[in-house]
Amino acid sequence: MFIKQIFHRFIPRLSSIDSKRLVVVRTETNGQKFLQVANYRFFDRVLLINLQKFTNKAISSNFFDIFNKLKLKMDNIDSESEMLELCPPKQVLGMKVLDKSAFKRTCKIPGVKVPFQAIKHMSKCMKLSMLRMPKLKPIADLENFDPDYKSHKLFLLNPLKYKSLNDFSNEERQMFKKADVDLESFQQYDIELCYENWTASEIIPAIVKTNVSGFSIIGHIAHLNLKEEVLQYKHIIGQVLMDKNPSVKTVVNKTGQIDNTFRNFKMELIAGEDNMIAQAKEHGFTFEFDFSKVYWNPRLSSEHQRVVNEIKEEDVVYDVFAGVGPFAIPAAKSRKAIVFANDLNPSSNESLCKNIKLNKIKTEIHCSNLDGREFIKTIVKPDILKRWENYMETGNKTNLKVVMNLPALGIEFTDTFQSLFADIDDNIKPTSSDLLPYMYVYCFTKSETPEADVKQRLESTIGSQLPDNFTIHNVRNVAPNKEMMCVSFHMPAEVLFRQKPEEGCGPEVKKRRIELEENNS
């Protein structure tokens, strides 16, 4: 658990980093030892850990073991200088208006001459050892004045791996010899680099001197959540993102917290077109919406698929906070479930209805624009009751699934199920828990023991212990020390059929006070 917390603290956006290209650099400054985690292509500083702050065995003694377990690629480098040599030039630091010409620089890159007839074979054998940079071919022409210009090509190599002839293994030496490659041609070659040769994750830190957190791409829109200290660079950051991501035409920055009523947030345009109508693709489905008016998070794609995969044909799904339909539409089309989809946000509901047509759904799907509690009481309750009555008459069992994806308030809304069916006849009440609604309740937690915290809060709200077979799934790390969780369970019969207390005799209903939390997206 401690290891997990450390990595969530220092690498909350690890999923947006190409983990196969991470290295660890040992450095020492003013007597303090550091581990520098950097991009394998030598440029992007991801994080800096002061080892003296972590005398705990989890970091100081087992750091490399931790990275190995996470399957991160690591190389030991003697100093930062070799990595920094291929960074964008220092003069771009603090740039407010993008000047692409300022990124030109000449760098020393190790290379070796390879005869024309050996190029195909050697390019396969040396694929993982060659230089990898955007818009820069690792197999280059030699200069016209080079005596081997007409018979050889220049293979540019990884400068972190090959600093001298001594860095070639015996196996590599034998391979070069068989291919008639003269290793004596190995030397440092001058290579001209420019703006086009670096990625956004390499250019932006060179300008703002800090690593900008990951961003999301929704259709043609790139969505950022910039920290205050880099806001002065927001326009240049937006321009770089558009340059390096051809599909991006609009870049917006989040300026306020998520509204817990309609689940949208204020944003500002920092680059590109003022067009918020996005079309997102997810698992073969198309979703169209106004990004400025609804909630959409591409980081929940795998969670949407996880839940949909648990739905079977002819199951009935009640999506209480359906948004634009990431659960409802796949459940209806790919799983052939009967779906009731609801959202309080009129814009979400409008997009949901359009997306049903856009995805050509022919199965039974019902849309509503209600408050979650009203939806449960007026739509979910009578439909479940109808399913139970049908079971008593025919013996045909229906699986009932309730999805409550509103993490900031999901647990609180479960109190609606207390005594929801207290007024029905005993002969209709199901005797098997399999006939009770199966819940997917989403929530946030900042607790050091997230599972225990979520369980305690949920049991307190419904006034009952969860069934023994309940599950808690960690959906994702939202921010350092903040998790998004999903609790799955059959709603206990004692909650659904509990008799309502007489007015004035029950516990005082607490006023709901929801503090808007940072990074609810």
Short mmCIF file of N, CA and C in Angstrom, two decimals, residues 57-140:
data_model
loop_
_atom_site.label_atom_id
_atom_site.label_comp_id
_atom_site.label_asym_id
_atom_site.label_seq_id
_atom_site.Cartn_x
_atom_site.Cartn_y
_atom_site.Cartn_z
N LYS A 57 12.70 2.06 3.63
CA LYS A 57 13.23 1.04 2.73
C LYS A 57 12.48 1.00 1.39
N ALA A 58 11.22 1.45 1.37
CA ALA A 58 10.44 1.36 0.14
C ALA A 58 11.03 2.20 -0.98
N ILE A 59 11.72 3.29 -0.63
CA ILE A 59 12.28 4.15 -1.67
C ILE A 59 13.79 4.05 -1.74
N SER A 60 14.47 4.31 -0.64
CA SER A 60 15.92 4.45 -0.70
C SER A 60 16.64 3.17 -1.07
N SER A 61 16.17 2.02 -0.63
CA SER A 61 16.90 0.79 -0.91
C SER A 61 16.29 -0.04 -2.03
N ASN A 62 15.00 0.16 -2.29
CA ASN A 62 14.34 -0.70 -3.28
C ASN A 62 13.77 0.07 -4.47
N PHE A 63 14.31 1.26 -4.70
CA PHE A 63 13.74 2.11 -5.74
C PHE A 63 13.72 1.44 -7.11
N PHE A 64 14.86 0.85 -7.48
CA PHE A 64 14.94 0.24 -8.80
C PHE A 64 14.06 -1.00 -8.88
N ASP A 65 13.92 -1.74 -7.79
CA ASP A 65 13.04 -2.90 -7.79
C ASP A 65 11.60 -2.47 -8.05
N ILE A 66 11.22 -1.33 -7.46
CA ILE A 66 9.86 -0.83 -7.64
C ILE A 66 9.60 -0.55 -9.12
N PHE A 67 10.56 0.14 -9.76
CA PHE A 67 10.37 0.47 -11.16
C PHE A 67 10.33 -0.78 -12.02
N ASN A 68 11.15 -1.75 -11.68
CA ASN A 68 11.15 -3.00 -12.45
C ASN A 68 9.80 -3.69 -12.35
N LYS A 69 9.21 -3.67 -11.16
CA LYS A 69 7.90 -4.31 -10.98
C LYS A 69 6.83 -3.61 -11.80
N LEU A 70 6.99 -2.29 -11.99
CA LEU A 70 6.05 -1.55 -12.81
C LEU A 70 6.38 -1.63 -14.29
N LYS A 71 7.40 -2.44 -14.61
CA LYS A 71 7.81 -2.69 -15.99
C LYS A 71 8.25 -1.41 -16.68
N LEU A 72 8.92 -0.53 -15.93
CA LEU A 72 9.47 0.67 -16.54
C LEU A 72 10.88 0.37 -17.02
N LYS A 73 11.23 0.89 -18.17
CA LYS A 73 12.56 0.66 -18.69
C LYS A 73 13.52 1.62 -18.01
N MET A 74 14.66 1.13 -17.53
CA MET A 74 15.60 1.95 -16.81
C MET A 74 17.01 1.75 -17.33
N ASP A 75 17.76 2.82 -17.36
CA ASP A 75 19.18 2.77 -17.66
C ASP A 75 19.88 3.64 -16.63
N ASN A 76 21.06 3.26 -16.21
CA ASN A 76 21.84 4.08 -15.30
C ASN A 76 22.69 5.05 -16.10
N ILE A 77 22.62 6.30 -15.76
CA ILE A 77 23.38 7.33 -16.46
C ILE A 77 24.26 8.04 -15.43
N ASP A 78 25.48 8.35 -15.82
CA ASP A 78 26.43 8.91 -14.88
C ASP A 78 26.05 10.32 -14.47
N SER A 79 25.47 11.10 -15.37
CA SER A 79 25.13 12.48 -15.04
C SER A 79 24.00 12.97 -15.94
N GLU A 80 23.49 14.15 -15.61
CA GLU A 80 22.42 14.74 -16.41
C GLU A 80 22.93 15.34 -17.71
N SER A 81 24.20 15.65 -17.79
CA SER A 81 24.73 16.42 -18.91
C SER A 81 24.43 15.77 -20.25
N GLU A 82 24.55 14.43 -20.30
CA GLU A 82 24.31 13.75 -21.57
C GLU A 82 22.85 13.85 -21.98
N MET A 83 21.97 13.81 -21.00
CA MET A 83 20.55 13.91 -21.30
C MET A 83 20.21 15.34 -21.73
N LEU A 84 20.75 16.33 -21.03
CA LEU A 84 20.43 17.72 -21.30
C LEU A 84 20.96 18.19 -22.65
N GLU A 85 22.00 17.52 -23.15
CA GLU A 85 22.59 17.95 -24.42
C GLU A 85 21.60 17.86 -25.57
N LEU A 86 20.64 16.95 -25.47
CA LEU A 86 19.64 16.80 -26.52
C LEU A 86 18.33 17.50 -26.19
N CYS A 87 18.27 18.23 -25.10
CA CYS A 87 17.09 19.01 -24.76
C CYS A 87 16.98 20.22 -25.70
N PRO A 88 15.81 20.82 -25.79
CA PRO A 88 15.71 22.10 -26.49
C PRO A 88 16.69 23.11 -25.87
N PRO A 89 17.19 24.04 -26.64
CA PRO A 89 18.20 24.99 -26.14
C PRO A 89 17.70 25.84 -24.98
N LYS A 90 18.63 26.27 -24.13
CA LYS A 90 18.28 27.01 -22.92
C LYS A 90 17.61 28.35 -23.21
N GLN A 91 17.88 28.94 -24.38
CA GLN A 91 17.35 30.28 -24.65
C GLN A 91 15.83 30.31 -24.81
N VAL A 92 15.18 29.13 -24.90
CA VAL A 92 13.72 29.13 -25.04
C VAL A 92 13.03 29.25 -23.68
N LEU A 93 13.79 29.13 -22.59
CA LEU A 93 13.21 29.22 -21.25
C LEU A 93 12.54 30.57 -21.04
N GLY A 94 11.29 30.55 -20.62
CA GLY A 94 10.55 31.79 -20.35
C GLY A 94 9.92 32.42 -21.57
N MET A 95 10.00 31.78 -22.72
CA MET A 95 9.42 32.32 -23.95
C MET A 95 7.91 32.49 -23.79
N LYS A 96 7.38 33.66 -24.15
CA LYS A 96 5.94 33.92 -24.05
C LYS A 96 5.25 33.86 -25.41
N VAL A 97 6.00 34.18 -26.47
CA VAL A 97 5.47 34.10 -27.83
C VAL A 97 6.31 33.05 -28.57
N LEU A 98 5.65 32.08 -29.16
CA LEU A 98 6.35 30.96 -29.78
C LEU A 98 7.23 31.43 -30.95
N ASP A 99 8.53 31.17 -30.82
CA ASP A 99 9.51 31.46 -31.88
C ASP A 99 10.21 30.16 -32.21
N LYS A 100 9.74 29.50 -33.26
CA LYS A 100 10.26 28.18 -33.60
C LYS A 100 11.73 28.21 -33.98
N SER A 101 12.19 29.32 -34.53
CA SER A 101 13.59 29.41 -34.94
C SER A 101 14.55 29.36 -33.76
N ALA A 102 14.05 29.70 -32.56
CA ALA A 102 14.91 29.71 -31.38
C ALA A 102 15.25 28.30 -30.91
N PHE A 103 14.61 27.29 -31.47
CA PHE A 103 14.84 25.91 -31.05
C PHE A 103 15.96 25.22 -31.82
N LYS A 104 16.57 25.92 -32.77
CA LYS A 104 17.63 25.30 -33.56
C LYS A 104 18.89 25.11 -32.72
N ARG A 105 19.49 23.95 -32.84
CA ARG A 105 20.76 23.69 -32.18
C ARG A 105 21.47 22.52 -32.85
N THR A 106 22.78 22.50 -32.68
CA THR A 106 23.60 21.41 -33.22
C THR A 106 24.01 20.50 -32.07
N CYS A 107 23.76 19.20 -32.23
CA CYS A 107 24.08 18.24 -31.18
C CYS A 107 25.00 17.15 -31.71
N LYS A 108 25.77 16.57 -30.81
CA LYS A 108 26.65 15.46 -31.14
C LYS A 108 25.87 14.15 -30.95
N ILE A 109 25.74 13.38 -32.03
CA ILE A 109 25.03 12.11 -31.99
C ILE A 109 25.97 11.00 -32.44
N PRO A 110 26.09 9.90 -31.68
CA PRO A 110 26.96 8.81 -32.11
C PRO A 110 26.40 8.12 -33.35
N GLY A 111 27.28 7.72 -34.24
CA GLY A 111 26.84 7.06 -35.45
C GLY A 111 27.90 6.13 -36.00
N VAL A 112 27.47 5.28 -36.92
CA VAL A 112 28.39 4.35 -37.55
C VAL A 112 27.97 4.19 -39.01
N LYS A 113 28.94 4.04 -39.89
CA LYS A 113 28.66 3.89 -41.32
C LYS A 113 28.31 2.43 -41.64
N VAL A 114 27.25 2.25 -42.42
CA VAL A 114 26.79 0.91 -42.79
C VAL A 114 26.69 0.82 -44.31
N PRO A 115 27.28 -0.21 -44.92
CA PRO A 115 27.21 -0.36 -46.38
C PRO A 115 25.77 -0.53 -46.85
N PHE A 116 25.50 -0.07 -48.07
CA PHE A 116 24.15 -0.15 -48.62
C PHE A 116 23.56 -1.55 -48.51
N GLN A 117 24.35 -2.58 -48.85
CA GLN A 117 23.84 -3.93 -48.90
C GLN A 117 23.50 -4.50 -47.52
N ALA A 118 23.97 -3.85 -46.46
CA ALA A 118 23.70 -4.35 -45.10
C ALA A 118 22.63 -3.53 -44.37
N ILE A 119 22.09 -2.52 -45.03
CA ILE A 119 21.16 -1.60 -44.36
C ILE A 119 19.90 -2.33 -43.87
N LYS A 120 19.28 -3.13 -44.71
CA LYS A 120 18.04 -3.80 -44.34
C LYS A 120 18.24 -4.72 -43.14
N HIS A 121 19.30 -5.51 -43.18
CA HIS A 121 19.59 -6.44 -42.08
C HIS A 121 19.93 -5.70 -40.80
N MET A 122 20.79 -4.70 -40.90
CA MET A 122 21.25 -3.99 -39.70
C MET A 122 20.13 -3.13 -39.10
N SER A 123 19.24 -2.61 -39.92
CA SER A 123 18.16 -1.78 -39.38
C SER A 123 17.23 -2.61 -38.50
N LYS A 124 17.06 -3.91 -38.84
CA LYS A 124 16.25 -4.80 -38.01
C LYS A 124 16.98 -5.15 -36.72
N CYS A 125 18.26 -5.46 -36.85
CA CYS A 125 19.05 -5.88 -35.68
C CYS A 125 19.27 -4.74 -34.68
N MET A 126 19.39 -3.51 -35.19
CA MET A 126 19.73 -2.36 -34.33
C MET A 126 18.52 -1.47 -34.05
N LYS A 127 17.32 -1.95 -34.35
CA LYS A 127 16.12 -1.13 -34.24
C LYS A 127 15.98 -0.47 -32.87
N LEU A 128 16.21 -1.24 -31.81
CA LEU A 128 16.01 -0.71 -30.45
C LEU A 128 17.19 0.10 -29.95
N SER A 129 18.27 0.12 -30.72
CA SER A 129 19.47 0.83 -30.27
C SER A 129 19.71 2.12 -31.04
N MET A 130 18.81 2.45 -31.94
CA MET A 130 19.00 3.63 -32.77
C MET A 130 18.30 4.86 -32.18
N LEU A 131 18.72 6.01 -32.63
CA LEU A 131 18.15 7.27 -32.17
C LEU A 131 16.68 7.35 -32.57
N ARG A 132 15.84 7.80 -31.63
CA ARG A 132 14.43 7.97 -31.93
C ARG A 132 13.99 9.38 -31.59
N MET A 133 13.73 10.17 -32.61
CA MET A 133 13.25 11.54 -32.45
C MET A 133 12.26 11.84 -33.56
N PRO A 134 11.25 12.67 -33.28
CA PRO A 134 10.28 13.02 -34.32
C PRO A 134 10.96 13.71 -35.50
N LYS A 135 10.48 13.40 -36.68
CA LYS A 135 10.93 14.06 -37.92
C LYS A 135 12.43 13.93 -38.15
N LEU A 136 13.05 12.93 -37.57
CA LEU A 136 14.48 12.72 -37.76
C LEU A 136 14.73 11.25 -38.06
N LYS A 137 15.15 10.95 -39.27
CA LYS A 137 15.38 9.57 -39.67
C LYS A 137 16.68 9.07 -39.06
N PRO A 138 16.65 7.91 -38.40
CA PRO A 138 17.87 7.39 -37.79
C PRO A 138 18.88 6.86 -38.81
N ILE A 139 18.43 6.65 -40.05
CA ILE A 139 19.33 6.25 -41.13
C ILE A 139 19.45 7.45 -42.08
N ALA A 140 20.61 8.08 -42.08
CA ALA A 140 20.78 9.34 -42.80
C ALA A 140 21.85 9.24 -43.88
#
